Coordinates of C-alpha atoms in Angstrom, one line a residue:
M1147 CA -63.0 -30.1 86.0
S1148 CA -65.2 -27.4 87.4
K1149 CA -68.8 -28.0 86.9
H1150 CA -69.3 -24.2 86.3
P1151 CA -68.3 -22.5 83.0
P1152 CA -65.4 -20.1 83.3
S1153 CA -66.5 -16.6 84.0
H1154 CA -65.7 -13.9 81.4
P1155 CA -63.4 -11.1 82.5
S1156 CA -65.3 -7.8 82.9
S1157 CA -64.4 -4.9 80.5
E1158 CA -64.2 -2.6 83.5
P1159 CA -61.3 -2.8 86.0
S1160 CA -62.1 -4.2 89.3
A1161 CA -63.0 -1.4 91.8
E1162 CA -60.4 -0.4 94.3
P1163 CA -61.4 -0.8 98.0
A1164 CA -62.6 2.5 99.5
P1165 CA -59.7 4.3 101.1
T1166 CA -59.8 4.4 104.9
E1167 CA -59.8 7.7 106.7
D1168 CA -56.2 7.2 107.8
R1169 CA -55.1 6.6 104.2
M1170 CA -57.0 9.8 103.1
L1171 CA -55.3 11.8 105.8
A1172 CA -51.9 10.4 104.8
L1173 CA -52.6 11.2 101.2
F1174 CA -53.7 14.7 102.1
A1175 CA -50.6 15.3 104.2
E1176 CA -48.3 14.0 101.4
T1177 CA -50.1 16.2 98.9
V1178 CA -49.6 19.3 101.0
E1179 CA -46.0 18.4 101.7
Q1180 CA -45.1 18.0 98.0
A1181 CA -47.2 20.9 96.7
P1182 CA -45.1 23.3 94.5
V1183 CA -46.5 26.3 96.4
A1184 CA -45.2 27.4 99.8
I1185 CA -47.7 26.3 102.5
S1186 CA -47.7 27.2 106.1
I1187 CA -50.2 26.6 108.9
T1188 CA -50.2 28.8 111.9
D1189 CA -52.3 29.2 115.1
D1190 CA -54.6 32.2 115.5
R1191 CA -51.7 34.4 116.5
A1192 CA -49.7 33.6 113.3
N1193 CA -47.2 31.3 115.1
I1194 CA -46.0 28.7 112.6
L1195 CA -47.1 25.1 113.3
Y1196 CA -46.3 23.5 109.9
V1197 CA -44.4 24.3 106.7
N1198 CA -44.0 22.2 103.6
Q1199 CA -40.9 21.6 101.4
A1200 CA -41.7 24.4 99.0
F1201 CA -41.9 26.8 102.0
S1202 CA -38.3 25.9 103.0
R1203 CA -37.1 26.1 99.4
I1204 CA -38.6 29.6 98.8
T1205 CA -37.7 31.1 102.2
G1206 CA -34.5 29.3 102.9
Y1207 CA -35.6 28.3 106.4
A1208 CA -35.7 24.6 107.3
P1209 CA -38.8 23.4 109.2
E1210 CA -36.9 23.4 112.5
E1211 CA -35.9 27.0 111.9
S1212 CA -39.4 28.3 111.3
I1213 CA -41.8 26.2 113.3
G1214 CA -42.5 27.9 116.6
H1215 CA -41.7 31.3 115.2
N1216 CA -44.1 33.9 114.1
E1217 CA -44.8 34.5 110.3
S1218 CA -43.4 38.0 110.9
M1219 CA -39.9 36.5 110.7
L1220 CA -40.3 36.6 107.0
S1221 CA -41.1 40.3 106.8
D1222 CA -38.6 42.7 105.3
K1223 CA -40.2 45.6 107.2
K1224 CA -40.7 47.4 103.9
T1225 CA -44.3 46.5 103.3
P1226 CA -46.6 49.5 104.1
K1227 CA -48.4 49.3 107.4
A1228 CA -51.7 49.8 105.6
V1229 CA -51.3 46.5 103.8
Y1230 CA -51.0 44.6 107.1
E1231 CA -54.0 46.5 108.6
E1232 CA -56.1 45.5 105.6
L1233 CA -54.8 41.9 105.9
W1234 CA -55.8 41.5 109.5
S1235 CA -59.0 43.3 109.0
R1236 CA -60.2 40.7 106.5
L1237 CA -58.9 37.7 108.5
K1238 CA -60.6 38.9 111.7
A1239 CA -63.8 39.1 109.5
Q1240 CA -63.1 35.5 108.6
Q1241 CA -62.5 36.4 105.0
T1242 CA -59.6 35.3 102.7
W1243 CA -56.9 37.9 102.0
Q1244 CA -54.9 37.9 98.8
G1245 CA -52.1 40.4 98.1
Y1246 CA -48.4 41.0 97.9
L1247 CA -45.8 41.3 100.7
L1248 CA -42.2 42.1 100.5
N1249 CA -40.3 39.3 102.4
R1250 CA -36.7 38.6 103.2
H1251 CA -35.0 35.3 102.4
K1252 CA -32.8 33.6 105.0
D1253 CA -29.7 34.7 103.1
G1254 CA -30.8 38.3 103.3
R1255 CA -32.1 39.0 99.8
R1256 CA -35.6 40.4 99.4
Y1257 CA -38.3 38.7 97.4
L1258 CA -41.9 39.6 96.4
A1259 CA -44.5 37.1 97.7
D1260 CA -47.9 36.6 96.1
L1261 CA -49.7 35.5 99.2
T1262 CA -53.1 34.1 100.0
I1263 CA -54.2 33.6 103.6
A1264 CA -57.5 31.9 104.7
P1265 CA -58.9 31.4 108.2
I1266 CA -59.6 27.8 109.4
L1267 CA -62.8 27.6 111.5
N1268 CA -63.8 25.0 114.1
A1269 CA -67.3 23.5 114.5
R1270 CA -68.3 26.5 116.5
H1271 CA -67.3 28.8 113.7
V1272 CA -64.4 30.2 115.6
T1273 CA -61.0 30.9 113.9
T1274 CA -58.4 28.5 115.3
H1275 CA -55.8 28.5 112.6
Y1276 CA -54.6 30.1 109.4
I1277 CA -53.3 28.6 106.2
G1278 CA -51.0 30.6 104.0
M1279 CA -49.9 29.9 100.5
H1280 CA -47.4 32.0 98.7
R1281 CA -45.2 32.1 95.6
D1282 CA -42.0 34.0 94.9
I1283 CA -42.9 36.3 92.0
T1284 CA -39.8 38.4 92.0
D1285 CA -38.6 37.4 88.6
T1286 CA -42.1 37.8 87.1
Y1287 CA -42.5 41.2 88.7
R1288 CA -39.1 42.3 87.4
L1289 CA -39.9 41.2 83.9
E1290 CA -43.3 43.0 84.0
Q1291 CA -41.6 46.1 85.3
R1292 CA -39.0 45.9 82.6
V1293 CA -41.7 45.5 79.9
N1294 CA -43.6 48.4 81.4
Q1295 CA -40.5 50.5 81.5
Q1296 CA -39.6 49.7 78.0
K1297 CA -43.1 50.6 76.9
V1298 CA -42.9 53.9 78.7
L1299 CA -39.4 54.5 77.2
I1300 CA -40.7 53.7 73.7
E1301 CA -43.7 56.0 74.1
T1302 CA -41.4 58.7 75.5
V1303 CA -39.0 58.3 72.5
V1304 CA -41.9 58.2 70.0
D1305 CA -43.5 61.2 71.6
S1306 CA -40.3 63.2 71.4
I1307 CA -39.8 62.5 67.7
P1308 CA -40.2 66.0 66.0
V1309 CA -42.4 64.6 63.2
A1310 CA -45.8 63.1 63.3
T1311 CA -45.4 59.3 63.9
V1312 CA -48.1 56.7 64.0
L1313 CA -48.1 52.9 64.2
L1314 CA -50.9 51.1 62.3
D1315 CA -52.1 47.6 62.4
E1316 CA -53.3 45.5 59.4
T1317 CA -56.7 47.3 59.5
D1318 CA -55.1 50.7 59.4
R1319 CA -56.1 51.2 63.1
V1320 CA -53.9 53.5 65.1
V1321 CA -52.0 51.4 67.7
L1322 CA -49.5 54.1 68.9
D1323 CA -49.0 57.7 68.0
N1324 CA -47.1 60.7 69.3
Q1325 CA -47.9 64.3 70.3
M1326 CA -46.9 65.6 66.8
Y1327 CA -49.5 63.3 65.2
K1328 CA -52.2 64.6 67.6
T1329 CA -51.2 68.2 66.6
L1330 CA -51.3 67.2 62.9
S1331 CA -54.8 65.8 63.5
S1332 CA -55.9 69.1 65.0
D1333 CA -54.2 71.2 62.3
L1334 CA -55.8 69.3 59.4
G1335 CA -59.2 69.0 61.1
L1336 CA -59.3 65.2 60.8
N1337 CA -60.0 62.6 63.5
D1338 CA -57.8 60.1 61.8
P1339 CA -55.4 61.7 59.3
A1340 CA -53.4 58.5 58.9
R1341 CA -56.3 56.9 56.9
T1342 CA -56.4 59.8 54.5
F1343 CA -52.6 59.6 53.9
I1344 CA -52.7 55.8 53.7
D1345 CA -55.5 56.0 51.0
I1346 CA -53.6 58.4 48.8
L1347 CA -50.2 56.6 49.3
R1348 CA -51.9 53.2 48.4
E1349 CA -53.4 54.8 45.3
D1350 CA -50.2 56.5 44.3
M1351 CA -47.9 53.5 44.9
A1352 CA -50.3 50.9 43.4
E1353 CA -48.7 47.5 43.2
D1354 CA -45.5 48.7 45.0
W1355 CA -47.6 49.1 48.2
E1356 CA -48.5 45.4 48.4
R1357 CA -45.1 44.3 47.2
M1358 CA -43.3 46.3 49.9
K1359 CA -45.8 45.1 52.5
Q1360 CA -45.2 41.5 51.6
K1361 CA -41.4 41.9 51.7
Q1362 CA -41.5 43.8 55.0
S1363 CA -39.6 46.7 53.5
G1364 CA -40.4 50.4 53.3
F1365 CA -40.6 53.7 51.4
H1366 CA -39.2 57.2 51.8
N1367 CA -39.9 60.7 50.8
R1368 CA -43.3 60.1 49.2
E1369 CA -44.8 63.6 49.0
V1370 CA -48.5 64.3 49.6
R1371 CA -50.2 67.6 49.2
F1372 CA -53.1 68.4 51.5
D1373 CA -55.4 71.3 50.6
R1374 CA -58.2 72.2 53.0
G1375 CA -59.2 75.2 50.9
G1376 CA -60.8 78.4 52.2
H1377 CA -58.3 80.5 54.1
H1378 CA -56.1 77.5 54.8
A1379 CA -52.9 77.4 52.8
P1380 CA -51.9 74.0 51.2
R1381 CA -49.7 71.8 53.3
W1382 CA -47.0 69.4 52.1
Y1383 CA -45.8 66.2 53.8
A1384 CA -43.0 63.9 53.1
C1385 CA -44.2 60.4 54.0
A1386 CA -42.0 57.4 55.0
G1387 CA -43.1 54.0 56.2
T1388 CA -41.7 50.7 57.3
W1389 CA -43.5 47.4 57.6
F1390 CA -42.6 44.8 60.3
S1391 CA -44.3 41.8 61.8
Q1392 CA -44.7 40.7 65.4
E1393 CA -46.0 37.6 67.1
D1394 CA -49.6 37.5 68.3
D1395 CA -49.8 38.1 72.0
R1396 CA -53.3 36.7 72.4
I1397 CA -53.7 33.4 74.3
E1398 CA -55.3 31.8 71.2
A1399 CA -51.8 31.9 69.7
F1400 CA -50.1 30.1 72.6
F1401 CA -49.8 26.7 70.7
H1402 CA -50.0 28.1 67.1
E1403 CA -47.7 30.8 65.9
N1404 CA -49.5 33.8 64.4
R1405 CA -47.9 37.0 63.3
H1406 CA -49.4 40.4 62.7
T1407 CA -48.0 43.1 60.3
Y1408 CA -47.7 46.7 61.4
L1409 CA -46.8 49.9 59.5
L1410 CA -44.7 52.6 61.2
L1411 CA -45.6 55.8 59.3
T1412 CA -43.9 59.2 59.7
L1413 CA -45.3 62.4 58.2
T1414 CA -42.8 65.3 57.9
D1415 CA -44.2 68.7 57.3
I1416 CA -42.2 70.2 54.4
T1417 CA -44.6 73.1 53.8
Q1418 CA -42.0 75.8 54.3
Q1419 CA -39.5 74.2 51.9
K1420 CA -42.3 73.7 49.4
K1421 CA -43.7 77.2 49.9
H1422 CA -40.4 78.7 48.9
G1423 CA -40.3 76.5 45.9
E1424 CA -43.9 77.3 45.1
E1425 CA -43.1 81.0 45.2
I1426 CA -40.3 80.5 42.7
R1427 CA -42.6 78.3 40.6
V1428 CA -45.5 80.8 40.6
N1429 CA -43.1 83.6 39.5
A1430 CA -41.8 81.4 36.7
L1431 CA -45.4 80.5 35.7
K1432 CA -46.3 84.1 35.5
A1433 CA -43.6 84.8 33.0
L1434 CA -44.4 81.6 31.2
M1435 CA -48.1 82.3 31.1
A1436 CA -47.5 85.9 29.9
E1437 CA -45.5 84.5 27.0
E1438 CA -48.1 81.8 26.3
E1439 CA -50.8 84.5 26.3
K1440 CA -48.9 86.5 23.7
I1441 CA -48.5 83.3 21.6
Q1442 CA -52.2 82.5 22.1
R1443 CA -53.2 86.0 20.9
I1444 CA -51.2 85.5 17.8
R1445 CA -52.7 82.1 17.3
E1446 CA -56.2 83.4 17.8
T1447 CA -55.6 86.4 15.6
L1448 CA -54.3 84.2 12.7
S1449 CA -57.1 81.7 13.3
G1450 CA -59.7 84.4 13.2
A1451 CA -58.2 85.9 10.0
I1452 CA -58.3 82.4 8.4
H1453 CA -61.9 82.0 9.6
H1454 CA -62.9 85.3 8.0
I1455 CA -61.0 84.9 4.8
Q1456 CA -62.4 81.4 4.3
G1457 CA -65.9 82.7 4.0
P1458 CA -65.3 84.9 0.9
I1459 CA -63.2 82.1 -0.6
N1460 CA -66.1 79.7 -0.2
L1461 CA -68.3 82.3 -2.0
L1462 CA -65.7 82.6 -4.8
N1463 CA -65.7 78.9 -5.2
A1464 CA -69.5 78.9 -5.5
A1465 CA -69.5 81.8 -8.0
T1466 CA -66.8 80.2 -10.1
T1467 CA -68.9 77.0 -10.2
M1468 CA -72.0 78.9 -11.3
L1469 CA -70.2 80.7 -14.1
T1470 CA -68.7 77.4 -15.4
R1471 CA -72.2 75.9 -15.5
R1472 CA -73.6 78.7 -17.7
G1473 CA -71.7 77.4 -20.7
P1474 CA -69.0 78.7 -23.1
D1475 CA -69.4 82.5 -22.8
P1476 CA -66.1 84.5 -23.3
R1477 CA -67.2 87.0 -20.7
N1478 CA -68.1 84.3 -18.2
S1479 CA -64.8 82.6 -18.8
A1480 CA -62.8 85.8 -18.3
L1481 CA -64.7 86.5 -15.1
A1482 CA -64.3 82.9 -13.9
D1483 CA -60.5 83.2 -14.5
I1484 CA -60.3 86.4 -12.4
L1485 CA -62.4 84.8 -9.6
D1486 CA -60.2 81.7 -9.7
Q1487 CA -57.0 83.8 -9.4
I1488 CA -58.5 85.7 -6.4
R1489 CA -59.5 82.3 -4.9
R1490 CA -56.0 80.8 -5.3
A1491 CA -54.4 83.9 -3.9
G1492 CA -56.7 83.7 -0.9
E1493 CA -56.0 80.0 -0.4
Q1494 CA -52.2 80.7 -0.6
S1495 CA -52.7 83.4 2.1
I1496 CA -54.6 81.0 4.3
A1497 CA -51.9 78.3 3.8
L1498 CA -49.2 80.9 4.7
M1499 CA -51.1 82.0 7.8
K1500 CA -51.6 78.4 8.9
K1501 CA -47.8 77.9 8.7
C1502 CA -47.4 81.0 10.9
I1503 CA -49.6 79.8 13.6
P1504 CA -47.3 78.9 16.6
E1505 CA -47.4 75.2 17.6
N1506 CA -49.0 74.2 20.9
N1507 CA -46.8 73.0 23.7
T1508 CA -46.4 69.3 23.3
S1509 CA -45.3 68.5 26.9
A1510 CA -45.3 64.9 28.1
M1511 CA -48.1 63.3 30.1
T1512 CA -47.3 63.4 33.8
P1513 CA -49.3 62.9 37.0
V1514 CA -51.1 66.2 37.7
N1515 CA -52.6 67.3 41.0
L1516 CA -55.7 69.3 40.0
N1517 CA -55.9 71.0 43.5
Q1518 CA -52.4 72.3 43.0
L1519 CA -53.1 73.4 39.5
L1520 CA -56.3 75.3 40.4
H1521 CA -54.7 76.8 43.5
E1522 CA -51.8 78.1 41.3
T1523 CA -54.2 79.5 38.8
I1524 CA -56.0 81.4 41.6
V1525 CA -52.7 82.7 42.8
L1526 CA -51.8 83.8 39.2
L1527 CA -55.1 85.7 38.9
T1528 CA -55.1 87.2 42.4
E1529 CA -54.4 90.7 41.2
R1530 CA -57.3 90.6 38.7
L1531 CA -59.6 89.1 41.3
L1532 CA -58.8 91.7 43.9
A1533 CA -59.1 94.5 41.4
S1534 CA -62.5 93.3 40.4
G1535 CA -63.6 92.9 44.1
I1536 CA -64.3 89.2 43.6
V1537 CA -64.4 86.9 46.7
V1538 CA -63.0 83.5 46.1
D1539 CA -64.5 80.5 47.9
W1540 CA -62.0 77.7 47.4
K1541 CA -63.4 74.3 48.5
P1542 CA -61.1 71.4 47.4
T1543 CA -61.3 67.8 48.6
P1544 CA -58.1 67.8 50.7
V1545 CA -56.4 65.0 48.7
L1546 CA -57.3 64.0 45.1
P1547 CA -56.0 61.1 43.0
A1548 CA -53.5 62.2 40.4
L1549 CA -54.6 62.7 36.8
M1550 CA -52.3 61.7 33.9
G1551 CA -52.3 64.8 31.7
Q1552 CA -50.4 67.7 30.2
E1553 CA -50.0 70.2 33.0
C1554 CA -49.5 73.3 30.9
H1555 CA -52.7 72.7 28.8
L1556 CA -54.8 72.0 31.8
R1557 CA -53.6 75.1 33.6
T1558 CA -54.3 77.3 30.5
M1559 CA -57.8 75.7 30.3
F1560 CA -58.6 76.5 33.9
K1561 CA -57.2 80.0 33.6
Q1562 CA -59.4 80.6 30.6
I1563 CA -62.6 79.5 32.3
I1564 CA -61.8 81.6 35.4
E1565 CA -61.0 84.6 33.3
N1566 CA -64.3 84.2 31.5
A1567 CA -66.0 84.2 35.0
I1568 CA -64.1 87.4 36.0
E1569 CA -65.1 89.2 32.8
A1570 CA -68.7 88.1 33.3
M1571 CA -68.8 89.5 36.8
N1572 CA -67.2 92.7 35.7
Q1573 CA -70.2 93.6 33.7
S1574 CA -72.2 96.6 35.0
G1575 CA -75.0 95.8 37.4
I1576 CA -73.3 92.9 39.1
V1577 CA -73.3 93.6 42.8
T1578 CA -72.4 90.3 44.4
R1579 CA -69.1 89.0 43.0
E1580 CA -68.2 85.5 44.2
L1581 CA -66.2 82.8 42.5
R1582 CA -66.7 79.4 44.0
I1583 CA -64.3 76.6 43.0
S1584 CA -64.6 73.0 44.4
T1585 CA -63.1 69.6 43.6
W1586 CA -64.0 66.1 44.6
S1587 CA -63.6 62.5 43.4
D1588 CA -65.5 59.2 43.4
D1589 CA -64.4 55.7 42.4
H1590 CA -63.7 56.6 38.8
L1591 CA -64.0 60.3 38.2
L1592 CA -62.4 63.6 39.2
H1593 CA -64.8 66.5 39.4
V1594 CA -64.3 70.3 39.2
S1595 CA -67.0 72.9 39.6
I1596 CA -66.4 76.6 38.8
E1597 CA -69.3 78.9 39.7
D1598 CA -69.7 82.7 39.3
T1599 CA -72.4 85.2 40.1
G1600 CA -72.4 86.9 36.7
P1601 CA -75.4 87.2 34.4
G1602 CA -75.2 83.5 33.4
I1603 CA -75.6 82.0 29.9
P1604 CA -79.0 81.6 28.4
D1605 CA -80.2 78.0 27.9
E1606 CA -80.2 78.3 24.1
L1607 CA -76.5 79.3 24.1
R1608 CA -75.2 76.6 26.5
I1609 CA -73.9 74.5 23.5
K1610 CA -73.2 77.3 21.1
V1611 CA -70.7 79.0 23.4
F1612 CA -68.3 76.1 22.7
E1613 CA -68.3 76.9 19.0
P1614 CA -65.2 78.6 17.5
F1615 CA -65.4 82.5 17.4
F1616 CA -68.7 82.7 19.2
S1617 CA -68.8 85.1 22.1
T1618 CA -71.5 86.4 24.4
K1619 CA -69.5 89.5 25.1
N1620 CA -71.0 92.4 23.0
D1621 CA -69.6 95.3 25.0
G1622 CA -67.5 96.5 22.1
H1623 CA -64.2 95.8 23.8
A1624 CA -61.4 94.2 21.7
G1625 CA -59.9 90.9 22.5
H1626 CA -63.1 88.7 22.6
S1627 CA -62.1 86.3 19.9
G1628 CA -64.6 83.6 21.0
T1629 CA -62.0 80.9 21.1
G1630 CA -61.5 80.5 24.9
L1631 CA -64.2 77.9 25.6
T1632 CA -63.4 76.2 22.3
M1633 CA -59.8 75.8 23.4
A1634 CA -61.0 74.5 26.8
Q1635 CA -63.3 72.0 25.1
E1636 CA -60.3 70.7 23.0
V1637 CA -58.1 70.3 26.1
I1638 CA -60.8 68.4 28.0
N1639 CA -61.6 66.2 25.0
H1640 CA -57.9 65.4 24.7
H1641 CA -57.9 64.3 28.3
L1642 CA -61.0 62.1 27.8
G1643 CA -63.1 64.5 30.0
L1644 CA -66.4 66.2 29.8
I1645 CA -67.3 69.9 30.2
R1646 CA -70.8 71.3 30.4
I1647 CA -72.7 74.3 31.7
D1648 CA -75.1 73.3 34.4
P1649 CA -78.7 74.3 33.3
S1650 CA -80.0 74.0 36.9
Y1651 CA -77.8 76.8 38.2
R1652 CA -79.6 80.1 38.1
D1653 CA -77.4 82.4 40.2
G1654 CA -74.8 83.0 37.5
C1655 CA -72.9 80.3 35.6
R1656 CA -71.7 77.0 36.8
V1657 CA -69.2 75.0 34.7
R1658 CA -68.9 71.4 35.5
I1659 CA -65.8 69.4 34.4
Q1660 CA -65.0 65.7 35.0
F1661 CA -62.1 63.5 34.1
N1662 CA -61.8 59.7 34.2
I1663 CA -59.1 58.8 36.7
H1664 CA -57.9 55.6 35.0
N1665 CA -58.1 56.5 31.3
T1666 CA -55.0 57.5 29.5
P1667 CA -55.3 60.6 27.2
F1668 CA -54.5 60.6 23.5
A1669 CA -51.2 61.6 22.0
P1670 CA -49.9 65.2 22.7
M1671 CA -52.0 68.0 21.3
R1672 CA -51.2 69.5 18.0
P1673 CA -52.1 73.0 16.8
S1674 CA -55.4 73.3 15.2
D1675 CA -57.1 76.1 13.3
H1676 CA -60.7 77.1 13.8
G1677 CA -61.4 77.6 10.1

């Protein structure tokens, strides 16, 4: 047995003996020979001294066919002279050159070479040789060209589409648009009109928007009205959109698939078609409003008569009660009977007149565009506004959320308020005659402001003007029933809104109206009397 204990094996492998210089040179030569990139070594005049296997595979020339020949044997003579001039300029300056040359394979076909040439210097810092390394990138170049051509083709096709077209990513950022979209942006005065349309479409479609996005489906012919106000006429657009997904092209997604969703949105201007329809609609509205005004005058006349008859009847009731309390006097009893007969006759007349009051229109609740409603009302009253010399300053928010309401009642209400403003400015002594109407919205409310430059309403009457049969118009003209603002108050209450006269406005009268966007109004309005 050995007198020494057995040695424990080391956890590290035993070190290999240091390679000799010959072995390193052999390893280097074999590495160059087997490298997957074409390598050639030339003298200082570019005569080939060595080529590796990849060089022969890429060029088609065996070593014995290339060694001894100049590198120019590979040239296809199609590379511009300036490229070679720049190549030799850098090499003579002992700098590496990298670029592309058009070469010719031994079988005659051309290929594109991605080439790097570096000078090899001796101990005296003199260039003695060159080493060149190149790859055949023909297929890659063709693929890149095909992609670029397809991109140009797609952009050309998109640009030639006769409607505004825009591609949006998941953050509503514009990825691609066409010339019509740029024109639309200029026409509407918006830097990014797509966001405005997306906001109103998302609001209008509600849950359908997310459902279609998840299913990668689309929508068609969703109409959006855009109203810039002022001298700009309203514009109408038919919107269509399609969602699709595409793989992420970032390098982070190389090993992990990641897809992004895009929306292709088209906005077709249908203003001309709508304008023709609007003209027909306005003419029909004029006839309808004229008929409604007649019915409203009948309603106000009967309501006023009821109001005035009710007063004496109330006095008769009081008188009859007083006579009854005086005790059993034949004369009082006879008088009380006569008064009671008159009272009953009056109540019968009131009941009969109430039956004669025409019913209000009980149209169904529908989504209402307040901008459209106000614009139509201005158009309906254009003749009166022009005759009165009133300048209209119309400043709507271009796109408003829809309000669920009764369109006919809302239109009548706005018409009544604007007519009140016209009559106020028609009073003598009013020189500046301006009607300013604006709309806007926030997260929960729709707002309407109607201003005139009339005499205004005194602070002590700001509440009283909404009472039935009260009127500030004491010019002796007929037709001032004092029910206009009362009717407006009823319509706004029915739509869960608020109306008030702004006490801070001193250049006339400013009526402020607001509606809750998300509340649902009560049941359809019924006729009411003001007695």
